[in-house]
């Protein structure tokens, strides 16, 4: 079972399947690759890729 927790990630690519859409990401805090199901994301915020 999965647990909801906030993550700061950069999306590398998306995988589209007949039944599910997956986001392949890099966790910006740990540097680890992570995969998320789009239908399980409760909230997301787009961040500026070039902060001033």
PDB file of C-alpha atoms in Angstrom:
ATOM      1  CA  UNK A   1       0.000   0.000   0.000  1.00  0.00           C
ATOM      2  CA  UNK A   2       1.237   3.470  -0.856  1.00  0.00           C
ATOM      3  CA  UNK A   3       1.430   6.474   1.423  1.00  0.00           C
ATOM      4  CA  UNK A   4       0.945  10.096   0.395  1.00  0.00           C
ATOM      5  CA  UNK A   5       3.948  12.325   1.068  1.00  0.00           C
ATOM      6  CA  UNK A   6       5.213  15.545  -0.535  1.00  0.00           C
ATOM      7  CA  UNK A   7       8.057  15.269  -3.060  1.00  0.00           C
ATOM      8  CA  UNK A   8      10.110  17.791  -5.007  1.00  0.00           C
ATOM      9  CA  UNK A   9      10.782  16.156  -8.389  1.00  0.00           C
ATOM     10  CA  UNK A  10      11.740  16.905 -11.978  1.00  0.00           C
ATOM     11  CA  UNK A  11       9.765  14.985 -14.603  1.00  0.00           C
ATOM     12  CA  UNK A  12      12.065  13.153 -17.054  1.00  0.00           C
ATOM     13  CA  UNK A  13       9.395  11.519 -19.197  1.00  0.00           C
ATOM     14  CA  UNK A  14       5.883  10.110 -19.268  1.00  0.00           C
ATOM     15  CA  UNK A  15       4.762   6.572 -20.063  1.00  0.00           C
ATOM     16  CA  UNK A  16       1.296   6.142 -21.576  1.00  0.00           C
ATOM     17  CA  UNK A  17      -0.360   2.741 -21.297  1.00  0.00           C
ATOM     18  CA  UNK A  18      -3.943   1.726 -22.008  1.00  0.00           C
ATOM     19  CA  UNK A  19      -4.855   1.748 -18.327  1.00  0.00           C
ATOM     20  CA  UNK A  20      -2.331   3.988 -16.582  1.00  0.00           C
ATOM     21  CA  UNK A  21      -0.102   7.030 -17.144  1.00  0.00           C
ATOM     22  CA  UNK A  22       3.244   7.010 -15.328  1.00  0.00           C
ATOM     23  CA  UNK A  23       5.630   9.867 -14.607  1.00  0.00           C
ATOM     24  CA  UNK A  24       9.323   8.953 -14.506  1.00  0.00           C
ATOM     25  CA  UNK A  25      10.956  11.548 -12.277  1.00  0.00           C
ATOM     26  CA  UNK A  26      14.150  12.438 -10.443  1.00  0.00           C
ATOM     27  CA  UNK A  27      13.709  13.212  -6.737  1.00  0.00           C
ATOM     28  CA  UNK A  28      15.500  16.560  -6.336  1.00  0.00           C
ATOM     29  CA  UNK A  29      16.199  15.967  -2.637  1.00  0.00           C
ATOM     30  CA  UNK A  30      17.803  12.506  -2.929  1.00  0.00           C
ATOM     31  CA  UNK A  31      18.768  12.278  -6.622  1.00  0.00           C
ATOM     32  CA  UNK A  32      16.954   8.923  -6.877  1.00  0.00           C
ATOM     33  CA  UNK A  33      14.754   7.917  -9.808  1.00  0.00           C
ATOM     34  CA  UNK A  34      11.083   7.656  -8.845  1.00  0.00           C
ATOM     35  CA  UNK A  35       7.975   6.599 -10.720  1.00  0.00           C
ATOM     36  CA  UNK A  36       4.500   7.966  -9.968  1.00  0.00           C
ATOM     37  CA  UNK A  37       1.056   7.036 -11.247  1.00  0.00           C
ATOM     38  CA  UNK A  38      -0.646  10.162 -12.543  1.00  0.00           C
ATOM     39  CA  UNK A  39      -4.036   9.105 -11.131  1.00  0.00           C
ATOM     40  CA  UNK A  40      -2.582   8.950  -7.602  1.00  0.00           C
ATOM     41  CA  UNK A  41      -1.159  12.492  -7.553  1.00  0.00           C
ATOM     42  CA  UNK A  42      -3.440  14.624  -5.368  1.00  0.00           C
ATOM     43  CA  UNK A  43      -1.778  18.025  -5.874  1.00  0.00           C
ATOM     44  CA  UNK A  44       1.052  19.443  -7.975  1.00  0.00           C
ATOM     45  CA  UNK A  45       2.684  22.842  -8.400  1.00  0.00           C
ATOM     46  CA  UNK A  46       4.740  23.894 -11.418  1.00  0.00           C
ATOM     47  CA  UNK A  47       7.985  25.545 -10.346  1.00  0.00           C
ATOM     48  CA  UNK A  48      10.096  28.008 -12.336  1.00  0.00           C
ATOM     49  CA  UNK A  49      12.991  26.055 -13.926  1.00  0.00           C
ATOM     50  CA  UNK A  50      15.154  29.219 -13.797  1.00  0.00           C
ATOM     51  CA  UNK A  51      14.577  30.862 -10.401  1.00  0.00           C
ATOM     52  CA  UNK A  52      16.031  34.367 -10.104  1.00  0.00           C
TER      53      UNK A  52
END
